[in-house]
Amino acid sequence: MRTFDKRFDQGHIDGAFVPVTGEELVDIVDPATEEVVGQARLANRDDARRAVEAAMRAQPAFGRTTVAERMAMLERLRASMLTHADEILEATITEYGGPVARAQWVANYASQCFGDAARVLSTYAFERPFGGSTVVMAPVGVSALFAPWNSTAGTMASKLASAIAAGCATVIKPSELSPWQAHVVARAIHEAGLPPGVVNIVTGRGLDVGAEIGTHPGVTKLSFTGSTPTGKLIARGAVDTMKRVSLALTGKSASLLLNDADLDAAIPLALGAAFMNSGQACVAGTRLLVPRARTAEVVERIRSAVAALRVGDPRDPATTIGPMVSRAQFERVQHFIRRGIDQGATLIVGGEGRPDGLDRGWFVRPTVFADVRNDMDIAREEIFGPVLSVLPVDSEDEAIAVANDSPYGLQAYVFSADAERARRVAAHLQAGTVLINRVAPDLLAPFGGVKQSGLGREFGVTGMEAFLEPKTISAA
Ligand code: NAD
């Protein structure tokens, strides 16, 4: 038997770390080196059921906790997560390949979101008069939280913060690609000392562990972050027992560069939007809509800026783009680069294969295509890698129409020197969020998608309300 530094074979069930009983072992591969650095045993359906049953036992008492008690729990979670920030950082870099600046952001956010949730909770009115009745916002019940691999710690923590604030016991199912990150987060949660069963964590595959949790009659609410095809499966499975569903799904975000934009400011922001998290971001702004008259200038600036981006060792602070998470993701990006060339887009920088000097690791070349039409695959499908499409448009109206011509609508970006004009354009965009002259998210404002990018909202007050249900009490 091989020995590894990192070996994970436990779930967190009913307040304790217990061995999972699944048969499948998965290697943990450092995507920057392709070396196997650890191994994890995946949970199975039995483990999933035990986790749900523990949450069901915990729910009645947890649902009756006071605001002050839950604020104290959130504060303990915030502090514990902060204590583990360095381990979250290390796991995010080694298991996922997140560049250090990004991994540090995730590690900080995993703590910060509990503080944010406590603040939201402190001022929330759980009882309000409506008509002649009293409406009580009650916890929805046992909640399943599904996390993707591209922001494991952040997604686990952010969903959990809202669920705890609302008074919902949880079962968390991280991706099978992130057992190490999930384990570190589980340790931090464990050390916060919540009542047994309030947070249960089982890492396993979607099709068995995920499906078991997602269809279990004892689960009332599903909060899922992942791809649109999986989100559809989850929603279909939820309907039999009428589970409440929040879905944060695929994106294919447009960045609109208006003709008055200051390119010195806008181009770095647009590239930041396109290549954040090595391009493995649901909110990546991967369609850049540029006034035709300015396209040549924009393309030249992008060509030199992208050629100068550092791709490589995610531990190096100068690195902007780390490896793709896996060989499959590397191949997916290669496929779309070939598709862009085959369908007639103009390759202006990047292309197939690894960057020069990197002969191992799942590194891809940051790639930009010009002359892209919105019906090409690279403009329609989420690539989930550092591949940007530049689409020329002839007017502001056309930019809006092209931006909206997508099955998705998660986030859009508008770059303009005229704030009023940018807001007018934002009003016409079909997206859950529009960021104007910025790429940083507002973590207290509602976040989610329209169209096939999802259902419902996370973060802040709306994030907590996704775990609450209004109950009307009318007396004679
Ligand atoms: P995915 O859909 O393959 O998996 C997401 C999670 O769902 C994983 O934990 C997976 O194991 C689980 N799962 C799979 N099948 C399941 C089933 N039948 N029942 C229950 N759970 C199941 O997504 P991924 O490849 O892990 O992540 C990348 C995708 O996530 C991209 O499409 C990206 O846009 C999306 N994403 C969206 C947001 C957002 O906020 N909108 C954020 C991050 C990632």
Short mmCIF file of C-alpha atoms and ligand atoms in Angstrom, two decimals:
data_model
loop_
_atom_site.label_atom_id
_atom_site.label_comp_id
_atom_site.label_asym_id
_atom_site.label_seq_id
_atom_site.Cartn_x
_atom_site.Cartn_y
_atom_site.Cartn_z
CA MET A 1 0.00 0.00 0.00
CA ARG A 2 1.30 3.46 -0.88
CA THR A 3 1.82 5.92 1.95
CA PHE A 4 0.89 9.55 1.68
CA ASP A 5 1.14 12.59 3.90
CA LYS A 6 -2.51 13.25 3.34
CA ARG A 7 -5.06 10.52 3.83
CA PHE A 8 -8.71 11.27 4.43
CA ASP A 9 -11.21 8.57 5.24
CA GLN A 10 -13.64 10.24 7.61
CA GLY A 11 -16.89 12.08 7.38
CA HIS A 12 -18.14 14.51 9.98
CA ILE A 13 -21.39 13.02 11.23
CA ASP A 14 -23.36 13.81 14.39
CA GLY A 15 -20.61 15.99 15.83
CA ALA A 16 -17.76 13.51 15.37
CA PHE A 17 -15.27 12.42 12.74
CA VAL A 18 -16.21 8.87 11.77
CA PRO A 19 -14.78 6.51 9.13
CA VAL A 20 -16.76 6.51 5.92
CA THR A 21 -17.71 3.11 4.57
CA GLY A 22 -17.48 3.69 0.80
CA GLU A 23 -15.22 1.37 -1.19
CA GLU A 24 -13.82 3.92 -3.62
CA LEU A 25 -10.39 5.44 -3.04
CA VAL A 26 -9.43 8.53 -5.04
CA ASP A 27 -5.97 9.98 -5.48
CA ILE A 28 -5.40 13.60 -4.61
CA VAL A 29 -3.26 15.00 -7.39
CA ASP A 30 -1.38 18.29 -7.22
CA PRO A 31 -2.42 19.79 -10.57
CA ALA A 32 0.75 21.88 -10.76
CA THR A 33 3.02 18.81 -10.70
CA GLU A 34 0.67 15.91 -11.53
CA GLU A 35 2.07 14.19 -8.43
CA VAL A 36 -0.19 12.14 -6.21
CA VAL A 37 -0.03 13.88 -2.83
CA GLY A 38 -2.73 12.04 -0.96
CA GLN A 39 -5.66 9.71 -1.05
CA ALA A 40 -9.25 9.88 0.09
CA ARG A 41 -11.92 7.30 0.69
CA LEU A 42 -15.23 8.53 -0.67
CA ALA A 43 -18.43 8.26 1.32
CA ASN A 44 -21.26 6.09 0.04
CA ARG A 45 -25.06 6.17 0.25
CA ASP A 46 -25.07 4.64 3.77
CA ASP A 47 -22.80 7.41 5.02
CA ALA A 48 -25.03 9.95 3.31
CA ARG A 49 -28.10 8.54 5.03
CA ARG A 50 -26.36 8.60 8.42
CA ALA A 51 -25.46 12.24 7.84
CA VAL A 52 -29.04 13.17 6.92
CA GLU A 53 -30.44 11.28 9.92
CA ALA A 54 -28.06 13.12 12.26
CA ALA A 55 -29.23 16.44 10.82
CA MET A 56 -32.87 15.38 11.20
CA ARG A 57 -32.29 14.61 14.88
CA ALA A 58 -30.55 17.96 15.41
CA GLN A 59 -33.10 20.09 13.57
CA PRO A 60 -35.91 20.43 16.15
CA ALA A 61 -33.70 21.82 18.91
CA PHE A 62 -31.52 23.80 16.55
CA GLY A 63 -34.56 25.37 14.92
CA ARG A 64 -35.63 26.68 18.33
CA THR A 65 -32.29 28.32 19.23
CA THR A 66 -32.36 32.05 19.89
CA VAL A 67 -30.77 34.66 17.67
CA ALA A 68 -28.18 35.29 20.38
CA GLU A 69 -27.25 31.60 20.50
CA ARG A 70 -26.84 31.41 16.74
CA MET A 71 -24.83 34.64 16.67
CA ALA A 72 -22.48 33.10 19.22
CA MET A 73 -22.15 29.97 17.04
CA LEU A 74 -21.42 32.10 13.97
CA GLU A 75 -18.76 33.97 15.91
CA ARG A 76 -17.15 30.68 16.98
CA LEU A 77 -17.20 29.48 13.37
CA ARG A 78 -15.64 32.75 12.18
CA ALA A 79 -12.85 32.52 14.73
CA SER A 80 -12.21 28.82 14.14
CA MET A 81 -12.11 29.26 10.37
CA LEU A 82 -9.59 32.08 10.82
CA THR A 83 -7.39 29.80 12.93
CA HIS A 84 -7.37 27.34 10.02
CA ALA A 85 -6.86 29.95 7.29
CA ASP A 86 -3.28 28.85 6.58
CA GLU A 87 -4.35 25.23 6.14
CA ILE A 88 -7.21 26.27 3.86
CA LEU A 89 -4.69 28.28 1.85
CA GLU A 90 -2.31 25.32 1.60
CA ALA A 91 -5.02 22.84 0.62
CA THR A 92 -6.48 25.25 -1.95
CA ILE A 93 -3.10 25.71 -3.58
CA THR A 94 -1.97 22.07 -3.50
CA GLU A 95 -5.21 20.23 -4.23
CA TYR A 96 -6.86 22.75 -6.53
CA GLY A 97 -3.94 24.76 -7.95
CA GLY A 98 -5.41 28.10 -6.89
CA PRO A 99 -2.89 30.94 -7.32
CA VAL A 100 -1.79 32.16 -3.90
CA ALA A 101 -3.62 35.51 -4.07
CA ARG A 102 -6.86 33.76 -4.98
CA ALA A 103 -6.35 31.00 -2.41
CA GLN A 104 -5.68 33.62 0.26
CA TRP A 105 -8.91 35.39 -0.69
CA VAL A 106 -10.84 32.13 -0.33
CA ALA A 107 -9.20 31.39 3.04
CA ASN A 108 -10.14 34.86 4.35
CA TYR A 109 -13.62 34.72 2.90
CA ALA A 110 -14.30 31.36 4.54
CA SER A 111 -13.99 33.14 7.87
CA GLN A 112 -15.44 36.52 6.93
CA CYS A 113 -18.74 35.14 5.70
CA PHE A 114 -19.63 33.94 9.21
CA GLY A 115 -19.07 37.47 10.53
CA ASP A 116 -21.24 38.84 7.71
CA ALA A 117 -24.01 36.34 8.53
CA ALA A 118 -23.88 37.30 12.22
CA ARG A 119 -24.32 40.96 11.28
CA VAL A 120 -27.28 40.14 9.05
CA LEU A 121 -28.82 38.05 11.81
CA SER A 122 -28.37 40.76 14.44
CA THR A 123 -30.82 43.15 12.76
CA TYR A 124 -33.22 40.77 11.04
CA ALA A 125 -36.89 40.95 11.96
CA PHE A 126 -38.06 37.33 12.23
CA GLU A 127 -41.60 38.49 13.09
CA ARG A 128 -43.45 41.15 11.17
CA PRO A 129 -47.05 42.32 10.82
CA PHE A 130 -48.67 41.75 7.40
CA GLY A 131 -52.28 42.87 7.03
CA GLY A 132 -53.90 41.86 10.30
CA SER A 133 -51.60 38.86 10.72
CA THR A 134 -48.20 38.14 12.15
CA VAL A 135 -45.68 36.57 9.82
CA VAL A 136 -42.95 34.52 11.42
CA MET A 137 -39.90 33.61 9.37
CA ALA A 138 -39.22 30.00 10.36
CA PRO A 139 -36.21 27.82 9.48
CA VAL A 140 -37.01 25.76 6.42
CA GLY A 141 -35.53 22.59 7.95
CA VAL A 142 -32.69 20.20 7.18
CA SER A 143 -30.67 21.70 4.35
CA ALA A 144 -28.27 20.02 1.95
CA LEU A 145 -25.41 22.16 0.72
CA PHE A 146 -23.60 21.07 -2.45
CA ALA A 147 -20.23 22.62 -3.32
CA PRO A 148 -18.26 22.54 -6.59
CA TRP A 149 -14.47 22.14 -6.77
CA ASN A 150 -13.62 25.64 -7.93
CA SER A 151 -14.26 27.38 -4.61
CA THR A 152 -14.65 24.58 -2.09
CA ALA A 153 -13.94 26.34 1.19
CA GLY A 154 -15.72 29.55 0.12
CA THR A 155 -18.87 27.79 -1.01
CA MET A 156 -19.07 25.48 2.00
CA ALA A 157 -18.60 28.36 4.42
CA SER A 158 -20.88 30.84 2.71
CA LYS A 159 -23.81 28.44 2.41
CA LEU A 160 -23.28 27.18 5.95
CA ALA A 161 -23.19 30.71 7.37
CA SER A 162 -26.62 31.49 5.91
CA ALA A 163 -28.09 28.14 6.99
CA ILE A 164 -26.82 28.48 10.58
CA ALA A 165 -28.09 32.05 10.79
CA ALA A 166 -31.52 30.80 9.75
CA GLY A 167 -31.52 27.85 12.18
CA CYS A 168 -31.17 24.98 9.71
CA ALA A 169 -29.20 21.81 10.41
CA THR A 170 -27.09 20.87 7.41
CA VAL A 171 -25.51 18.11 5.38
CA ILE A 172 -22.64 19.38 3.24
CA LYS A 173 -21.53 17.47 0.14
CA PRO A 174 -18.25 18.84 -1.20
CA SER A 175 -16.95 17.77 -4.60
CA GLU A 176 -15.11 14.46 -4.90
CA LEU A 177 -12.26 16.57 -6.34
CA SER A 178 -11.69 18.44 -3.08
CA PRO A 179 -11.51 16.03 -0.12
CA TRP A 180 -8.49 17.77 1.43
CA GLN A 181 -10.04 21.25 1.31
CA ALA A 182 -13.28 19.79 2.65
CA HIS A 183 -11.45 18.07 5.49
CA VAL A 184 -9.70 21.26 6.62
CA VAL A 185 -13.00 23.14 6.61
CA ALA A 186 -14.63 20.25 8.49
CA ARG A 187 -11.94 20.42 11.19
CA ALA A 188 -12.51 24.16 11.61
CA ILE A 189 -16.26 23.60 11.87
CA HIS A 190 -15.78 20.76 14.36
CA GLU A 191 -13.59 22.91 16.59
CA ALA A 192 -16.29 25.59 16.70
CA GLY A 193 -18.21 23.14 18.91
CA LEU A 194 -21.72 23.34 17.48
CA PRO A 195 -24.37 20.92 18.79
CA PRO A 196 -23.97 17.40 17.31
CA GLY A 197 -25.72 16.91 13.99
CA VAL A 198 -26.00 20.60 13.10
CA VAL A 199 -23.22 20.30 10.51
CA ASN A 200 -22.56 16.96 8.81
CA ILE A 201 -20.05 16.64 5.98
CA VAL A 202 -19.68 13.72 3.58
CA THR A 203 -17.43 13.89 0.54
CA GLY A 204 -18.51 11.61 -2.25
CA ARG A 205 -19.61 11.42 -5.82
CA GLY A 206 -22.62 13.32 -7.03
CA LEU A 207 -24.38 10.39 -8.59
CA ASP A 208 -24.58 8.36 -5.37
CA VAL A 209 -23.90 10.46 -2.27
CA GLY A 210 -25.22 13.65 -3.90
CA ALA A 211 -28.30 11.92 -5.27
CA GLU A 212 -29.00 10.17 -1.95
CA ILE A 213 -28.92 13.44 -0.03
CA GLY A 214 -30.70 15.36 -2.76
CA THR A 215 -33.69 13.02 -2.80
CA HIS A 216 -33.86 12.02 0.88
CA PRO A 217 -37.35 12.77 2.26
CA GLY A 218 -35.82 14.16 5.46
CA VAL A 219 -34.11 16.97 3.58
CA THR A 220 -36.26 20.05 3.07
CA LYS A 221 -33.93 22.40 1.25
CA LEU A 222 -31.23 22.00 -1.38
CA SER A 223 -28.67 24.73 -1.91
CA PHE A 224 -26.59 23.72 -4.89
CA THR A 225 -23.64 25.36 -6.61
CA GLY A 226 -22.37 23.66 -9.73
CA SER A 227 -23.10 23.23 -13.41
CA THR A 228 -26.47 23.78 -15.07
CA PRO A 229 -26.89 20.13 -16.22
CA THR A 230 -26.37 18.90 -12.65
CA GLY A 231 -28.62 21.66 -11.32
CA LYS A 232 -31.41 20.39 -13.58
CA LEU A 233 -30.97 16.84 -12.26
CA ILE A 234 -31.12 18.13 -8.69
CA ALA A 235 -34.23 20.17 -9.35
CA ARG A 236 -36.01 17.21 -10.97
CA GLY A 237 -35.12 14.96 -8.03
CA ALA A 238 -36.29 17.58 -5.55
CA VAL A 239 -39.81 17.91 -6.85
CA ASP A 240 -41.18 14.61 -5.51
CA THR A 241 -40.96 15.80 -1.94
CA MET A 242 -41.27 19.45 -2.96
CA LYS A 243 -37.91 20.45 -1.55
CA ARG A 244 -37.04 24.13 -1.68
CA VAL A 245 -34.23 24.62 -4.16
CA SER A 246 -31.56 27.27 -4.66
CA LEU A 247 -29.34 26.75 -7.67
CA ALA A 248 -26.15 28.70 -8.45
CA LEU A 249 -25.14 27.47 -11.88
CA THR A 250 -23.16 27.96 -15.05
CA GLY A 251 -22.22 31.38 -16.38
CA LYS A 252 -21.09 32.85 -19.69
CA SER A 253 -20.80 36.44 -18.61
CA ALA A 254 -20.50 39.38 -20.97
CA SER A 255 -18.25 42.37 -20.40
CA LEU A 256 -19.49 45.46 -22.23
CA LEU A 257 -16.79 47.96 -23.05
CA LEU A 258 -18.67 51.11 -24.03
CA ASN A 259 -17.17 53.50 -26.58
CA ASP A 260 -16.36 56.13 -23.96
CA ALA A 261 -14.42 53.72 -21.72
CA ASP A 262 -10.95 54.68 -20.55
CA LEU A 263 -8.94 51.73 -21.87
CA ASP A 264 -6.12 52.19 -19.35
CA ALA A 265 -8.61 51.44 -16.60
CA ALA A 266 -11.03 49.15 -18.44
CA ILE A 267 -8.68 46.65 -20.10
CA PRO A 268 -7.03 45.48 -16.85
CA LEU A 269 -10.48 45.14 -15.28
CA ALA A 270 -11.86 43.24 -18.27
CA LEU A 271 -8.87 40.87 -18.21
CA GLY A 272 -9.26 40.48 -14.45
CA ALA A 273 -12.89 39.50 -15.04
CA ALA A 274 -11.95 37.01 -17.76
CA PHE A 275 -9.02 35.30 -16.06
CA MET A 276 -9.94 35.39 -12.36
CA ASN A 277 -9.43 32.11 -10.54
CA SER A 278 -7.41 30.91 -13.58
CA GLY A 279 -10.60 31.25 -15.63
CA GLN A 280 -12.29 28.55 -13.52
CA ALA A 281 -14.92 30.97 -12.28
CA CYS A 282 -18.66 30.89 -12.83
CA VAL A 283 -18.62 34.71 -13.02
CA ALA A 284 -15.70 34.93 -15.45
CA GLY A 285 -16.36 37.65 -18.02
CA THR A 286 -15.44 35.56 -21.04
CA ARG A 287 -17.27 37.49 -23.78
CA LEU A 288 -15.83 40.96 -24.25
CA LEU A 289 -18.10 43.14 -26.40
CA VAL A 290 -16.13 45.98 -27.98
CA PRO A 291 -17.25 48.86 -30.26
CA ARG A 292 -16.06 47.86 -33.73
CA ALA A 293 -14.21 51.15 -34.21
CA ARG A 294 -12.08 50.49 -31.14
CA THR A 295 -11.50 46.77 -31.71
CA ALA A 296 -8.02 47.05 -33.26
CA GLU A 297 -6.76 49.17 -30.39
CA VAL A 298 -8.37 46.95 -27.76
CA VAL A 299 -7.03 43.77 -29.34
CA GLU A 300 -3.48 45.17 -29.44
CA ARG A 301 -3.62 46.12 -25.79
CA ILE A 302 -5.03 42.73 -24.84
CA ARG A 303 -2.43 40.86 -26.87
CA SER A 304 0.45 42.44 -25.00
CA ALA A 305 -1.23 42.34 -21.58
CA VAL A 306 -2.12 38.65 -21.88
CA ALA A 307 1.29 37.70 -23.26
CA ALA A 308 2.76 39.23 -20.09
CA LEU A 309 0.52 37.28 -17.68
CA ARG A 310 2.48 34.88 -15.50
CA VAL A 311 1.28 31.28 -15.78
CA GLY A 312 2.83 28.70 -13.52
CA ASP A 313 3.60 27.82 -9.93
CA PRO A 314 0.51 28.79 -7.95
CA ARG A 315 2.75 29.42 -4.90
CA ASP A 316 4.57 32.23 -6.69
CA PRO A 317 2.86 35.54 -5.81
CA ALA A 318 3.64 36.79 -9.32
CA THR A 319 1.49 34.03 -10.85
CA THR A 320 -1.87 35.10 -12.23
CA ILE A 321 -2.92 31.81 -13.75
CA GLY A 322 -2.34 28.45 -12.09
CA PRO A 323 -3.01 25.00 -13.49
CA MET A 324 -6.46 23.70 -14.39
CA VAL A 325 -7.81 21.49 -11.63
CA SER A 326 -7.47 18.20 -13.51
CA ARG A 327 -6.52 16.54 -16.76
CA ALA A 328 -10.21 16.53 -17.73
CA GLN A 329 -10.42 20.28 -17.28
CA PHE A 330 -7.15 20.74 -19.22
CA GLU A 331 -8.59 18.68 -22.08
CA ARG A 332 -11.84 20.63 -22.01
CA VAL A 333 -9.95 23.89 -22.49
CA GLN A 334 -7.88 22.39 -25.32
CA HIS A 335 -11.09 21.24 -26.99
CA PHE A 336 -12.58 24.72 -26.96
CA ILE A 337 -9.37 26.35 -28.23
CA ARG A 338 -9.42 23.92 -31.20
CA ARG A 339 -13.12 24.60 -31.69
CA GLY A 340 -12.52 28.37 -31.78
CA ILE A 341 -9.88 27.94 -34.47
CA ASP A 342 -12.02 25.48 -36.46
CA GLN A 343 -15.04 27.76 -36.37
CA GLY A 344 -13.04 30.67 -37.78
CA ALA A 345 -12.26 32.92 -34.82
CA THR A 346 -8.92 34.76 -34.98
CA LEU A 347 -6.42 33.55 -32.39
CA ILE A 348 -4.56 36.60 -31.12
CA VAL A 349 -2.65 35.16 -28.19
CA GLY A 350 -2.29 31.72 -26.57
CA GLY A 351 -3.47 28.59 -28.32
CA GLU A 352 -3.30 24.87 -27.77
CA GLY A 353 -0.81 23.10 -25.53
CA ARG A 354 1.12 24.09 -22.44
CA PRO A 355 2.87 27.44 -22.05
CA ASP A 356 6.58 27.44 -22.96
CA GLY A 357 8.76 26.07 -20.19
CA LEU A 358 5.99 24.13 -18.46
CA ASP A 359 6.13 20.51 -19.48
CA ARG A 360 4.10 19.08 -16.64
CA GLY A 361 1.09 20.16 -14.67
CA TRP A 362 -2.33 21.01 -16.09
CA PHE A 363 -1.27 24.42 -17.32
CA VAL A 364 -2.95 25.97 -20.33
CA ARG A 365 -2.04 29.04 -22.32
CA PRO A 366 -4.22 32.07 -21.58
CA THR A 367 -5.96 32.47 -24.89
CA VAL A 368 -7.81 35.29 -26.60
CA PHE A 369 -9.83 35.09 -29.77
CA ALA A 370 -10.91 38.10 -31.84
CA ASP A 371 -13.59 38.26 -34.57
CA VAL A 372 -15.78 35.97 -32.51
CA ARG A 373 -19.43 35.65 -33.47
CA ASN A 374 -21.93 35.01 -30.74
CA ASP A 375 -23.08 31.78 -32.38
CA MET A 376 -19.63 30.15 -32.09
CA ASP A 377 -19.21 27.50 -29.39
CA ILE A 378 -16.55 29.56 -27.62
CA ALA A 379 -19.11 32.35 -27.18
CA ARG A 380 -21.99 30.13 -26.15
CA GLU A 381 -20.54 27.50 -23.86
CA GLU A 382 -18.87 27.84 -20.50
CA ILE A 383 -15.24 26.80 -21.07
CA PHE A 384 -14.15 27.21 -17.43
CA GLY A 385 -10.59 28.12 -18.31
CA PRO A 386 -8.63 31.22 -19.33
CA VAL A 387 -10.12 31.69 -22.80
CA LEU A 388 -11.53 35.10 -23.73
CA SER A 389 -13.63 35.90 -26.79
CA VAL A 390 -13.66 39.43 -28.21
CA LEU A 391 -16.84 40.24 -30.14
CA PRO A 392 -17.11 43.44 -32.16
CA VAL A 393 -20.44 45.31 -31.95
CA ASP A 394 -21.75 48.32 -33.85
CA SER A 395 -23.79 50.06 -31.18
CA GLU A 396 -24.74 50.07 -27.56
CA ASP A 397 -28.05 48.43 -28.46
CA GLU A 398 -26.25 45.65 -30.28
CA ALA A 399 -23.93 45.16 -27.30
CA ILE A 400 -26.96 44.71 -25.05
CA ALA A 401 -28.62 42.34 -27.51
CA VAL A 402 -25.48 40.19 -27.88
CA ALA A 403 -24.90 40.15 -24.12
CA ASN A 404 -28.46 38.93 -23.61
CA ASP A 405 -28.29 36.38 -26.43
CA SER A 406 -27.20 33.57 -24.12
CA PRO A 407 -28.97 30.83 -22.20
CA TYR A 408 -27.10 32.10 -19.14
CA GLY A 409 -27.29 35.28 -17.08
CA LEU A 410 -25.12 35.17 -13.99
CA GLN A 411 -23.02 38.33 -13.93
CA ALA A 412 -22.25 41.08 -16.43
CA TYR A 413 -19.65 43.84 -16.45
CA VAL A 414 -19.97 47.34 -17.92
CA PHE A 415 -16.96 49.59 -18.46
CA SER A 416 -17.70 53.24 -19.21
CA ALA A 417 -16.54 56.73 -18.25
CA ASP A 418 -20.18 57.75 -17.79
CA ALA A 419 -21.73 56.24 -14.66
CA GLU A 420 -25.30 57.20 -15.64
CA ARG A 421 -24.94 55.64 -19.06
CA ALA A 422 -23.47 52.48 -17.54
CA ARG A 423 -26.46 52.22 -15.19
CA ARG A 424 -28.89 52.63 -18.11
CA VAL A 425 -27.12 49.80 -19.92
CA ALA A 426 -27.11 47.70 -16.73
CA ALA A 427 -30.89 48.04 -16.52
CA HIS A 428 -31.22 46.25 -19.88
CA LEU A 429 -28.86 43.37 -19.13
CA GLN A 430 -30.28 39.97 -18.27
CA ALA A 431 -27.98 39.06 -15.39
CA GLY A 432 -28.30 38.50 -11.67
CA THR A 433 -25.51 40.99 -11.03
CA VAL A 434 -24.04 43.82 -13.09
CA LEU A 435 -20.69 45.22 -11.99
CA ILE A 436 -19.82 48.68 -13.28
CA ASN A 437 -16.13 49.56 -13.56
CA ARG A 438 -15.27 46.92 -10.97
CA VAL A 439 -14.79 43.18 -10.77
CA ALA A 440 -14.92 42.69 -7.00
CA PRO A 441 -18.22 41.25 -5.79
CA ASP A 442 -20.42 42.85 -3.15
CA LEU A 443 -20.66 40.03 -0.65
CA LEU A 444 -23.67 41.44 1.18
CA ALA A 445 -25.80 41.97 -1.93
CA PRO A 446 -27.93 39.20 -3.49
CA PHE A 447 -25.92 36.91 -5.77
CA GLY A 448 -27.35 34.44 -8.27
CA GLY A 449 -28.37 33.98 -11.85
CA VAL A 450 -31.28 34.56 -14.19
CA LYS A 451 -32.23 32.19 -17.01
CA GLN A 452 -30.23 28.94 -16.88
CA SER A 453 -27.64 30.40 -14.51
CA GLY A 454 -29.79 29.50 -11.57
CA LEU A 455 -32.66 30.01 -9.24
CA GLY A 456 -32.71 32.05 -6.04
CA ARG A 457 -30.05 34.21 -4.45
CA GLU A 458 -27.24 33.80 -1.96
CA PHE A 459 -25.33 36.21 0.35
CA GLY A 460 -26.57 38.74 2.84
CA VAL A 461 -30.20 38.97 3.90
CA THR A 462 -31.52 37.23 0.78
CA GLY A 463 -29.03 34.43 1.34
CA MET A 464 -30.38 33.82 4.82
CA GLU A 465 -33.99 34.14 3.66
CA ALA A 466 -33.35 31.28 1.25
CA PHE A 467 -33.25 29.09 4.38
CA LEU A 468 -36.41 30.58 5.90
CA GLU A 469 -40.07 30.12 5.16
CA PRO A 470 -42.80 32.62 6.07
CA LYS A 471 -45.47 31.28 8.40
CA THR A 472 -48.62 33.38 8.73
CA ILE A 473 -50.40 33.47 12.06
CA SER A 474 -53.85 35.04 11.98
CA ALA A 475 -55.96 35.16 15.11
CA ALA A 476 -59.71 35.88 15.38
P1 NAD B 1 -20.87 19.84 -11.04
O1 NAD B 1 -22.23 20.25 -11.44
O2 NAD B 1 -20.22 18.74 -11.77
O3 NAD B 1 -20.84 19.41 -9.50
C1 NAD B 1 -21.17 20.27 -8.43
C2 NAD B 1 -21.45 19.44 -7.18
O4 NAD B 1 -22.60 18.65 -7.39
C3 NAD B 1 -20.33 18.44 -6.84
O5 NAD B 1 -20.23 18.36 -5.44
C4 NAD B 1 -20.86 17.14 -7.44
O6 NAD B 1 -20.31 16.00 -6.84
C5 NAD B 1 -22.33 17.28 -7.11
N1 NAD B 1 -23.25 16.47 -7.91
C6 NAD B 1 -23.08 15.96 -9.13
N2 NAD B 1 -24.17 15.24 -9.52
C7 NAD B 1 -25.05 15.30 -8.48
C8 NAD B 1 -26.36 14.79 -8.26
N3 NAD B 1 -26.98 14.06 -9.17
N4 NAD B 1 -26.94 15.07 -7.09
C9 NAD B 1 -26.34 15.83 -6.17
N5 NAD B 1 -25.11 16.34 -6.32
C10 NAD B 1 -24.47 16.08 -7.46
O7 NAD B 1 -19.98 21.16 -11.09
P2 NAD B 1 -18.41 21.28 -10.90
O8 NAD B 1 -17.74 20.75 -12.15
O9 NAD B 1 -18.02 20.73 -9.58
O10 NAD B 1 -18.24 22.86 -10.84
C11 NAD B 1 -18.11 23.67 -11.96
C12 NAD B 1 -19.45 24.28 -12.32
O11 NAD B 1 -19.98 24.98 -11.20
C13 NAD B 1 -19.37 25.31 -13.43
O12 NAD B 1 -20.43 25.13 -14.33
C14 NAD B 1 -19.54 26.64 -12.69
O13 NAD B 1 -20.06 27.69 -13.48
C15 NAD B 1 -20.46 26.26 -11.60
N6 NAD B 1 -20.33 27.22 -10.51
C16 NAD B 1 -21.36 28.10 -10.32
C17 NAD B 1 -21.25 29.05 -9.32
C18 NAD B 1 -22.34 30.06 -9.10
O14 NAD B 1 -22.33 30.69 -8.04
N7 NAD B 1 -23.27 30.24 -10.02
C19 NAD B 1 -20.11 29.09 -8.51
C20 NAD B 1 -19.09 28.16 -8.72
C21 NAD B 1 -19.22 27.21 -9.73
#
